[in-house]
Amino acid sequence: MNAAIKQNNPLSELCKEISLKRFKNHSVSEGLKIGNIREKDDGTEISQWLSLIFIKSSGLKISFKSKYHVENIKHFAANALLDSVKNLTKTKIDDFTKEFCNLTAGGIKEHLEKIVGKSNISLPLLTRWDDNVFFLPNILDDRNSFSFHDSWEIYLDSNKNRFIQCYLSVEVSDENEVKALMEEMHYTEEVAEDGEIDFL
């Protein structure tokens, strides 16, 4: 089961879909797409900041991280706040990304609870990307436990310099919960006229 999950992972695809829909709604931006994580040609990190959040059920621990540079995300924050880019402060941009994490994790939690029952969610955190080393998944010694990871980028099609990067880590201690999620074939959500997101 471990190898099958890592090679063909509907849970990762679910999280990608949720993050894309939530970012579209949160940033009031159409034309967004998902792509692979990029790096600068010189090999240095392209983003500087990290917002992250955790979701935990009885058999799963999920971390969702958004990695960004102010210059690459300020356009989206300005749209969301109905403000001009020049009026944005770093604090407003950080709050925008923390709320994106919160919205995405809320969507993941809502879906988990339909399938595997109660789960908990943390408050979103903000730190430097260099601090990511403190939030890496645990090394699991239990033979029945394992972890898997994924990453993607949400970018504006008309300008690939406008993007946010997403990282997913899942620690599994109950394989039955993952099997139940894998058997769930379809996920949808609709945005109501008032901007709220309804789960179907």
JSON list of C-alpha atoms in Angstrom, two decimals, residues 2-191:
[
{"chain": "A", "resi": 2, "resn": "ASN", "atom": "CA", "xyz": [2.85, 2.43, 0.86]},
{"chain": "A", "resi": 3, "resn": "ALA", "atom": "CA", "xyz": [4.38, 2.30, -2.62]},
{"chain": "A", "resi": 4, "resn": "ALA", "atom": "CA", "xyz": [1.00, 2.65, -4.32]},
{"chain": "A", "resi": 5, "resn": "ILE", "atom": "CA", "xyz": [0.19, 5.74, -2.26]},
{"chain": "A", "resi": 6, "resn": "LYS", "atom": "CA", "xyz": [3.50, 7.40, -3.06]},
{"chain": "A", "resi": 7, "resn": "GLN", "atom": "CA", "xyz": [3.26, 6.71, -6.79]},
{"chain": "A", "resi": 8, "resn": "ASN", "atom": "CA", "xyz": [-0.42, 7.43, -7.39]},
{"chain": "A", "resi": 9, "resn": "ASN", "atom": "CA", "xyz": [-1.77, 9.72, -4.75]},
{"chain": "A", "resi": 10, "resn": "PRO", "atom": "CA", "xyz": [-5.37, 10.99, -4.85]},
{"chain": "A", "resi": 11, "resn": "LEU", "atom": "CA", "xyz": [-4.85, 12.69, -1.47]},
{"chain": "A", "resi": 12, "resn": "SER", "atom": "CA", "xyz": [-2.15, 14.91, -2.96]},
{"chain": "A", "resi": 13, "resn": "GLU", "atom": "CA", "xyz": [-4.37, 15.68, -5.94]},
{"chain": "A", "resi": 14, "resn": "LEU", "atom": "CA", "xyz": [-7.21, 16.54, -3.57]},
{"chain": "A", "resi": 15, "resn": "CYS", "atom": "CA", "xyz": [-4.99, 19.00, -1.69]},
{"chain": "A", "resi": 16, "resn": "LYS", "atom": "CA", "xyz": [-3.80, 20.58, -4.94]},
{"chain": "A", "resi": 17, "resn": "GLU", "atom": "CA", "xyz": [-7.37, 21.08, -6.11]},
{"chain": "A", "resi": 18, "resn": "ILE", "atom": "CA", "xyz": [-8.43, 22.58, -2.79]},
{"chain": "A", "resi": 19, "resn": "SER", "atom": "CA", "xyz": [-5.44, 24.94, -2.70]},
{"chain": "A", "resi": 20, "resn": "LEU", "atom": "CA", "xyz": [-6.04, 26.13, -6.27]},
{"chain": "A", "resi": 21, "resn": "LYS", "atom": "CA", "xyz": [-9.75, 26.80, -5.73]},
{"chain": "A", "resi": 22, "resn": "ARG", "atom": "CA", "xyz": [-9.15, 28.50, -2.40]},
{"chain": "A", "resi": 23, "resn": "PHE", "atom": "CA", "xyz": [-6.37, 30.69, -3.80]},
{"chain": "A", "resi": 24, "resn": "LYS", "atom": "CA", "xyz": [-8.53, 31.70, -6.76]},
{"chain": "A", "resi": 25, "resn": "ASN", "atom": "CA", "xyz": [-11.34, 32.71, -4.44]},
{"chain": "A", "resi": 26, "resn": "HIS", "atom": "CA", "xyz": [-9.10, 34.35, -1.83]},
{"chain": "A", "resi": 27, "resn": "SER", "atom": "CA", "xyz": [-7.10, 36.43, -4.34]},
{"chain": "A", "resi": 28, "resn": "VAL", "atom": "CA", "xyz": [-10.06, 37.12, -6.66]},
{"chain": "A", "resi": 29, "resn": "SER", "atom": "CA", "xyz": [-7.89, 35.90, -9.53]},
{"chain": "A", "resi": 30, "resn": "GLU", "atom": "CA", "xyz": [-8.88, 33.89, -12.56]},
{"chain": "A", "resi": 31, "resn": "GLY", "atom": "CA", "xyz": [-6.49, 32.21, -15.00]},
{"chain": "A", "resi": 32, "resn": "LEU", "atom": "CA", "xyz": [-4.51, 30.49, -12.24]},
{"chain": "A", "resi": 33, "resn": "LYS", "atom": "CA", "xyz": [-2.78, 27.19, -12.97]},
{"chain": "A", "resi": 34, "resn": "ILE", "atom": "CA", "xyz": [-0.78, 24.57, -11.09]},
{"chain": "A", "resi": 35, "resn": "GLY", "atom": "CA", "xyz": [2.78, 23.79, -12.14]},
{"chain": "A", "resi": 36, "resn": "ASN", "atom": "CA", "xyz": [6.04, 22.40, -10.82]},
{"chain": "A", "resi": 37, "resn": "ILE", "atom": "CA", "xyz": [8.14, 24.17, -8.23]},
{"chain": "A", "resi": 38, "resn": "ARG", "atom": "CA", "xyz": [10.79, 26.39, -9.84]},
{"chain": "A", "resi": 39, "resn": "GLU", "atom": "CA", "xyz": [14.14, 27.63, -8.61]},
{"chain": "A", "resi": 40, "resn": "LYS", "atom": "CA", "xyz": [16.43, 30.38, -9.79]},
{"chain": "A", "resi": 41, "resn": "ASP", "atom": "CA", "xyz": [19.03, 29.47, -12.37]},
{"chain": "A", "resi": 42, "resn": "ASP", "atom": "CA", "xyz": [21.80, 29.95, -9.80]},
{"chain": "A", "resi": 43, "resn": "GLY", "atom": "CA", "xyz": [20.21, 27.33, -7.56]},
{"chain": "A", "resi": 44, "resn": "THR", "atom": "CA", "xyz": [19.32, 29.72, -4.72]},
{"chain": "A", "resi": 45, "resn": "GLU", "atom": "CA", "xyz": [15.88, 29.70, -3.16]},
{"chain": "A", "resi": 46, "resn": "ILE", "atom": "CA", "xyz": [13.40, 31.86, -5.00]},
{"chain": "A", "resi": 47, "resn": "SER", "atom": "CA", "xyz": [11.17, 32.59, -1.99]},
{"chain": "A", "resi": 48, "resn": "GLN", "atom": "CA", "xyz": [11.90, 33.96, 1.43]},
{"chain": "A", "resi": 49, "resn": "TRP", "atom": "CA", "xyz": [8.88, 33.49, 3.68]},
{"chain": "A", "resi": 50, "resn": "LEU", "atom": "CA", "xyz": [6.88, 30.55, 4.95]},
{"chain": "A", "resi": 51, "resn": "SER", "atom": "CA", "xyz": [3.34, 30.28, 6.21]},
{"chain": "A", "resi": 52, "resn": "LEU", "atom": "CA", "xyz": [2.27, 26.89, 7.50]},
{"chain": "A", "resi": 53, "resn": "ILE", "atom": "CA", "xyz": [-0.57, 25.07, 9.21]},
{"chain": "A", "resi": 54, "resn": "PHE", "atom": "CA", "xyz": [-1.23, 21.56, 10.55]},
{"chain": "A", "resi": 55, "resn": "ILE", "atom": "CA", "xyz": [-4.24, 19.24, 10.32]},
{"chain": "A", "resi": 56, "resn": "LYS", "atom": "CA", "xyz": [-4.41, 16.09, 12.46]},
{"chain": "A", "resi": 57, "resn": "SER", "atom": "CA", "xyz": [-6.83, 13.19, 12.61]},
{"chain": "A", "resi": 58, "resn": "SER", "atom": "CA", "xyz": [-6.42, 10.01, 14.61]},
{"chain": "A", "resi": 59, "resn": "GLY", "atom": "CA", "xyz": [-4.29, 8.39, 11.90]},
{"chain": "A", "resi": 60, "resn": "LEU", "atom": "CA", "xyz": [-2.92, 11.28, 9.83]},
{"chain": "A", "resi": 61, "resn": "LYS", "atom": "CA", "xyz": [-0.83, 14.36, 10.46]},
{"chain": "A", "resi": 62, "resn": "ILE", "atom": "CA", "xyz": [-0.78, 16.80, 7.55]},
{"chain": "A", "resi": 63, "resn": "SER", "atom": "CA", "xyz": [1.29, 19.95, 7.18]},
{"chain": "A", "resi": 64, "resn": "PHE", "atom": "CA", "xyz": [0.51, 22.48, 4.47]},
{"chain": "A", "resi": 65, "resn": "LYS", "atom": "CA", "xyz": [3.08, 25.18, 3.75]},
{"chain": "A", "resi": 66, "resn": "SER", "atom": "CA", "xyz": [3.01, 28.18, 1.47]},
{"chain": "A", "resi": 67, "resn": "LYS", "atom": "CA", "xyz": [6.37, 29.61, 0.48]},
{"chain": "A", "resi": 68, "resn": "TYR", "atom": "CA", "xyz": [6.56, 33.04, -1.09]},
{"chain": "A", "resi": 69, "resn": "HIS", "atom": "CA", "xyz": [8.48, 36.20, -1.87]},
{"chain": "A", "resi": 70, "resn": "VAL", "atom": "CA", "xyz": [6.71, 39.50, -1.29]},
{"chain": "A", "resi": 71, "resn": "GLU", "atom": "CA", "xyz": [7.37, 40.61, -4.87]},
{"chain": "A", "resi": 72, "resn": "ASN", "atom": "CA", "xyz": [5.73, 37.49, -6.29]},
{"chain": "A", "resi": 73, "resn": "ILE", "atom": "CA", "xyz": [2.56, 37.63, -4.20]},
{"chain": "A", "resi": 74, "resn": "LYS", "atom": "CA", "xyz": [1.78, 41.29, -3.61]},
{"chain": "A", "resi": 75, "resn": "HIS", "atom": "CA", "xyz": [-0.41, 41.46, -6.74]},
{"chain": "A", "resi": 76, "resn": "PHE", "atom": "CA", "xyz": [-2.70, 38.75, -5.31]},
{"chain": "A", "resi": 77, "resn": "ALA", "atom": "CA", "xyz": [-2.84, 40.40, -1.88]},
{"chain": "A", "resi": 78, "resn": "ALA", "atom": "CA", "xyz": [-3.78, 43.74, -3.46]},
{"chain": "A", "resi": 79, "resn": "ASN", "atom": "CA", "xyz": [-6.66, 42.06, -5.32]},
{"chain": "A", "resi": 80, "resn": "ALA", "atom": "CA", "xyz": [-7.90, 40.41, -2.15]},
{"chain": "A", "resi": 81, "resn": "LEU", "atom": "CA", "xyz": [-7.74, 43.64, -0.12]},
{"chain": "A", "resi": 82, "resn": "LEU", "atom": "CA", "xyz": [-9.15, 45.83, -2.91]},
{"chain": "A", "resi": 83, "resn": "ASP", "atom": "CA", "xyz": [-6.10, 48.03, -2.56]},
{"chain": "A", "resi": 84, "resn": "SER", "atom": "CA", "xyz": [-3.17, 49.14, -4.69]},
{"chain": "A", "resi": 85, "resn": "VAL", "atom": "CA", "xyz": [0.17, 47.35, -4.50]},
{"chain": "A", "resi": 86, "resn": "LYS", "atom": "CA", "xyz": [1.93, 50.53, -3.35]},
{"chain": "A", "resi": 87, "resn": "ASN", "atom": "CA", "xyz": [-0.32, 50.73, -0.27]},
{"chain": "A", "resi": 88, "resn": "LEU", "atom": "CA", "xyz": [0.40, 47.19, 0.90]},
{"chain": "A", "resi": 89, "resn": "THR", "atom": "CA", "xyz": [2.51, 46.64, 3.99]},
{"chain": "A", "resi": 90, "resn": "LYS", "atom": "CA", "xyz": [4.49, 43.48, 4.71]},
{"chain": "A", "resi": 91, "resn": "THR", "atom": "CA", "xyz": [2.05, 42.75, 7.54]},
{"chain": "A", "resi": 92, "resn": "LYS", "atom": "CA", "xyz": [-0.94, 42.80, 5.16]},
{"chain": "A", "resi": 93, "resn": "ILE", "atom": "CA", "xyz": [0.84, 40.50, 2.73]},
{"chain": "A", "resi": 94, "resn": "ASP", "atom": "CA", "xyz": [1.74, 38.10, 5.54]},
{"chain": "A", "resi": 95, "resn": "ASP", "atom": "CA", "xyz": [-1.85, 38.10, 6.78]},
{"chain": "A", "resi": 96, "resn": "PHE", "atom": "CA", "xyz": [-3.01, 37.33, 3.25]},
{"chain": "A", "resi": 97, "resn": "THR", "atom": "CA", "xyz": [-0.77, 34.24, 3.03]},
{"chain": "A", "resi": 98, "resn": "LYS", "atom": "CA", "xyz": [-1.68, 33.02, 6.50]},
{"chain": "A", "resi": 99, "resn": "GLU", "atom": "CA", "xyz": [-5.33, 33.24, 5.58]},
{"chain": "A", "resi": 100, "resn": "PHE", "atom": "CA", "xyz": [-4.64, 31.27, 2.39]},
{"chain": "A", "resi": 101, "resn": "CYS", "atom": "CA", "xyz": [-3.12, 28.51, 4.55]},
{"chain": "A", "resi": 102, "resn": "ASN", "atom": "CA", "xyz": [-6.10, 28.67, 6.87]},
{"chain": "A", "resi": 103, "resn": "LEU", "atom": "CA", "xyz": [-8.60, 28.41, 4.01]},
{"chain": "A", "resi": 104, "resn": "THR", "atom": "CA", "xyz": [-6.77, 25.52, 2.36]},
{"chain": "A", "resi": 105, "resn": "ALA", "atom": "CA", "xyz": [-6.39, 23.60, 5.61]},
{"chain": "A", "resi": 106, "resn": "GLY", "atom": "CA", "xyz": [-10.05, 24.20, 6.36]},
{"chain": "A", "resi": 107, "resn": "GLY", "atom": "CA", "xyz": [-10.97, 22.60, 3.04]},
{"chain": "A", "resi": 108, "resn": "ILE", "atom": "CA", "xyz": [-8.72, 19.61, 3.72]},
{"chain": "A", "resi": 109, "resn": "LYS", "atom": "CA", "xyz": [-10.14, 19.24, 7.24]},
{"chain": "A", "resi": 110, "resn": "GLU", "atom": "CA", "xyz": [-13.71, 19.40, 5.97]},
{"chain": "A", "resi": 111, "resn": "HIS", "atom": "CA", "xyz": [-13.01, 16.62, 3.50]},
{"chain": "A", "resi": 112, "resn": "LEU", "atom": "CA", "xyz": [-11.15, 14.47, 6.05]},
{"chain": "A", "resi": 113, "resn": "GLU", "atom": "CA", "xyz": [-14.02, 14.67, 8.50]},
{"chain": "A", "resi": 114, "resn": "LYS", "atom": "CA", "xyz": [-16.48, 13.39, 5.92]},
{"chain": "A", "resi": 115, "resn": "ILE", "atom": "CA", "xyz": [-14.40, 10.23, 5.47]},
{"chain": "A", "resi": 116, "resn": "VAL", "atom": "CA", "xyz": [-12.38, 9.49, 8.62]},
{"chain": "A", "resi": 117, "resn": "GLY", "atom": "CA", "xyz": [-14.10, 11.50, 11.34]},
{"chain": "A", "resi": 118, "resn": "LYS", "atom": "CA", "xyz": [-12.97, 14.25, 13.68]},
{"chain": "A", "resi": 119, "resn": "SER", "atom": "CA", "xyz": [-9.77, 16.17, 12.98]},
{"chain": "A", "resi": 120, "resn": "ASN", "atom": "CA", "xyz": [-8.06, 19.20, 14.48]},
{"chain": "A", "resi": 121, "resn": "ILE", "atom": "CA", "xyz": [-6.46, 22.21, 12.85]},
{"chain": "A", "resi": 122, "resn": "SER", "atom": "CA", "xyz": [-3.78, 24.55, 14.15]},
{"chain": "A", "resi": 123, "resn": "LEU", "atom": "CA", "xyz": [-3.53, 28.30, 13.77]},
{"chain": "A", "resi": 124, "resn": "PRO", "atom": "CA", "xyz": [-1.44, 29.38, 10.76]},
{"chain": "A", "resi": 125, "resn": "LEU", "atom": "CA", "xyz": [2.16, 30.29, 11.54]},
{"chain": "A", "resi": 126, "resn": "LEU", "atom": "CA", "xyz": [4.56, 32.64, 9.79]},
{"chain": "A", "resi": 127, "resn": "THR", "atom": "CA", "xyz": [8.34, 32.42, 9.72]},
{"chain": "A", "resi": 128, "resn": "ARG", "atom": "CA", "xyz": [11.36, 32.63, 7.41]},
{"chain": "A", "resi": 129, "resn": "TRP", "atom": "CA", "xyz": [11.79, 29.86, 4.86]},
{"chain": "A", "resi": 130, "resn": "ASP", "atom": "CA", "xyz": [15.16, 29.07, 6.42]},
{"chain": "A", "resi": 131, "resn": "ASP", "atom": "CA", "xyz": [13.24, 27.93, 9.50]},
{"chain": "A", "resi": 132, "resn": "ASN", "atom": "CA", "xyz": [11.57, 25.17, 7.49]},
{"chain": "A", "resi": 133, "resn": "VAL", "atom": "CA", "xyz": [14.16, 22.77, 8.90]},
{"chain": "A", "resi": 134, "resn": "PHE", "atom": "CA", "xyz": [12.28, 22.92, 12.22]},
{"chain": "A", "resi": 135, "resn": "PHE", "atom": "CA", "xyz": [9.03, 21.80, 10.60]},
{"chain": "A", "resi": 136, "resn": "LEU", "atom": "CA", "xyz": [10.19, 18.79, 8.60]},
{"chain": "A", "resi": 137, "resn": "PRO", "atom": "CA", "xyz": [8.24, 15.54, 9.12]},
{"chain": "A", "resi": 138, "resn": "ASN", "atom": "CA", "xyz": [9.31, 13.17, 11.85]},
{"chain": "A", "resi": 139, "resn": "ILE", "atom": "CA", "xyz": [11.30, 10.05, 11.04]},
{"chain": "A", "resi": 140, "resn": "LEU", "atom": "CA", "xyz": [8.86, 7.21, 11.63]},
{"chain": "A", "resi": 141, "resn": "ASP", "atom": "CA", "xyz": [10.31, 4.08, 13.22]},
{"chain": "A", "resi": 142, "resn": "ASP", "atom": "CA", "xyz": [7.07, 2.08, 13.31]},
{"chain": "A", "resi": 143, "resn": "ARG", "atom": "CA", "xyz": [6.97, -0.34, 10.35]},
{"chain": "A", "resi": 144, "resn": "ASN", "atom": "CA", "xyz": [3.25, 0.38, 9.95]},
{"chain": "A", "resi": 145, "resn": "SER", "atom": "CA", "xyz": [3.84, 4.13, 9.73]},
{"chain": "A", "resi": 146, "resn": "PHE", "atom": "CA", "xyz": [5.15, 6.08, 6.75]},
{"chain": "A", "resi": 147, "resn": "SER", "atom": "CA", "xyz": [5.07, 9.54, 5.21]},
{"chain": "A", "resi": 148, "resn": "PHE", "atom": "CA", "xyz": [4.79, 11.06, 1.76]},
{"chain": "A", "resi": 149, "resn": "HIS", "atom": "CA", "xyz": [5.29, 14.54, 0.35]},
{"chain": "A", "resi": 150, "resn": "ASP", "atom": "CA", "xyz": [4.33, 16.67, -2.62]},
{"chain": "A", "resi": 151, "resn": "SER", "atom": "CA", "xyz": [4.90, 20.22, -3.85]},
{"chain": "A", "resi": 152, "resn": "TRP", "atom": "CA", "xyz": [3.42, 22.48, -6.51]},
{"chain": "A", "resi": 153, "resn": "GLU", "atom": "CA", "xyz": [3.18, 26.06, -7.61]},
{"chain": "A", "resi": 154, "resn": "ILE", "atom": "CA", "xyz": [0.09, 28.18, -8.22]},
{"chain": "A", "resi": 155, "resn": "TYR", "atom": "CA", "xyz": [0.82, 30.84, -10.79]},
{"chain": "A", "resi": 156, "resn": "LEU", "atom": "CA", "xyz": [-1.00, 33.43, -12.86]},
{"chain": "A", "resi": 157, "resn": "ASP", "atom": "CA", "xyz": [-1.04, 32.26, -16.46]},
{"chain": "A", "resi": 158, "resn": "SER", "atom": "CA", "xyz": [-0.51, 35.72, -17.93]},
{"chain": "A", "resi": 159, "resn": "ASN", "atom": "CA", "xyz": [2.52, 36.40, -15.73]},
{"chain": "A", "resi": 160, "resn": "LYS", "atom": "CA", "xyz": [4.53, 33.51, -14.32]},
{"chain": "A", "resi": 161, "resn": "ASN", "atom": "CA", "xyz": [6.36, 35.91, -12.01]},
{"chain": "A", "resi": 162, "resn": "ARG", "atom": "CA", "xyz": [3.19, 36.02, -9.92]},
{"chain": "A", "resi": 163, "resn": "PHE", "atom": "CA", "xyz": [3.02, 32.79, -7.95]},
{"chain": "A", "resi": 164, "resn": "ILE", "atom": "CA", "xyz": [2.97, 31.03, -4.60]},
{"chain": "A", "resi": 165, "resn": "GLN", "atom": "CA", "xyz": [4.59, 27.67, -3.83]},
{"chain": "A", "resi": 166, "resn": "CYS", "atom": "CA", "xyz": [2.86, 24.92, -1.84]},
{"chain": "A", "resi": 167, "resn": "TYR", "atom": "CA", "xyz": [4.34, 22.00, 0.08]},
{"chain": "A", "resi": 168, "resn": "LEU", "atom": "CA", "xyz": [2.39, 19.06, 1.52]},
{"chain": "A", "resi": 169, "resn": "SER", "atom": "CA", "xyz": [3.66, 16.51, 4.02]},
{"chain": "A", "resi": 170, "resn": "VAL", "atom": "CA", "xyz": [1.53, 13.64, 5.30]},
{"chain": "A", "resi": 171, "resn": "GLU", "atom": "CA", "xyz": [2.51, 11.33, 8.17]},
{"chain": "A", "resi": 172, "resn": "VAL", "atom": "CA", "xyz": [0.42, 8.17, 8.26]},
{"chain": "A", "resi": 173, "resn": "SER", "atom": "CA", "xyz": [-0.01, 6.10, 11.41]},
{"chain": "A", "resi": 174, "resn": "ASP", "atom": "CA", "xyz": [-3.27, 4.41, 10.43]},
{"chain": "A", "resi": 175, "resn": "GLU", "atom": "CA", "xyz": [-3.24, 2.97, 6.92]},
{"chain": "A", "resi": 176, "resn": "ASN", "atom": "CA", "xyz": [-6.99, 2.35, 7.06]},
{"chain": "A", "resi": 177, "resn": "GLU", "atom": "CA", "xyz": [-7.62, 6.10, 7.09]},
{"chain": "A", "resi": 178, "resn": "VAL", "atom": "CA", "xyz": [-5.57, 6.52, 3.92]},
{"chain": "A", "resi": 179, "resn": "LYS", "atom": "CA", "xyz": [-7.38, 3.61, 2.25]},
{"chain": "A", "resi": 180, "resn": "ALA", "atom": "CA", "xyz": [-10.73, 5.22, 3.07]},
{"chain": "A", "resi": 181, "resn": "LEU", "atom": "CA", "xyz": [-9.56, 8.49, 1.53]},
{"chain": "A", "resi": 182, "resn": "MET", "atom": "CA", "xyz": [-8.26, 6.72, -1.58]},
{"chain": "A", "resi": 183, "resn": "GLU", "atom": "CA", "xyz": [-11.66, 5.12, -2.09]},
{"chain": "A", "resi": 184, "resn": "GLU", "atom": "CA", "xyz": [-13.31, 8.56, -2.07]},
{"chain": "A", "resi": 185, "resn": "MET", "atom": "CA", "xyz": [-13.32, 9.24, -5.78]},
{"chain": "A", "resi": 186, "resn": "HIS", "atom": "CA", "xyz": [-14.63, 12.77, -6.13]},
{"chain": "A", "resi": 187, "resn": "TYR", "atom": "CA", "xyz": [-14.21, 16.12, -4.43]},
{"chain": "A", "resi": 188, "resn": "THR", "atom": "CA", "xyz": [-16.06, 19.29, -5.36]},
{"chain": "A", "resi": 189, "resn": "GLU", "atom": "CA", "xyz": [-16.79, 22.63, -3.79]},
{"chain": "A", "resi": 190, "resn": "GLU", "atom": "CA", "xyz": [-18.77, 25.57, -5.04]},
{"chain": "A", "resi": 191, "resn": "VAL", "atom": "CA", "xyz": [-18.43, 29.23, -4.21]}
]
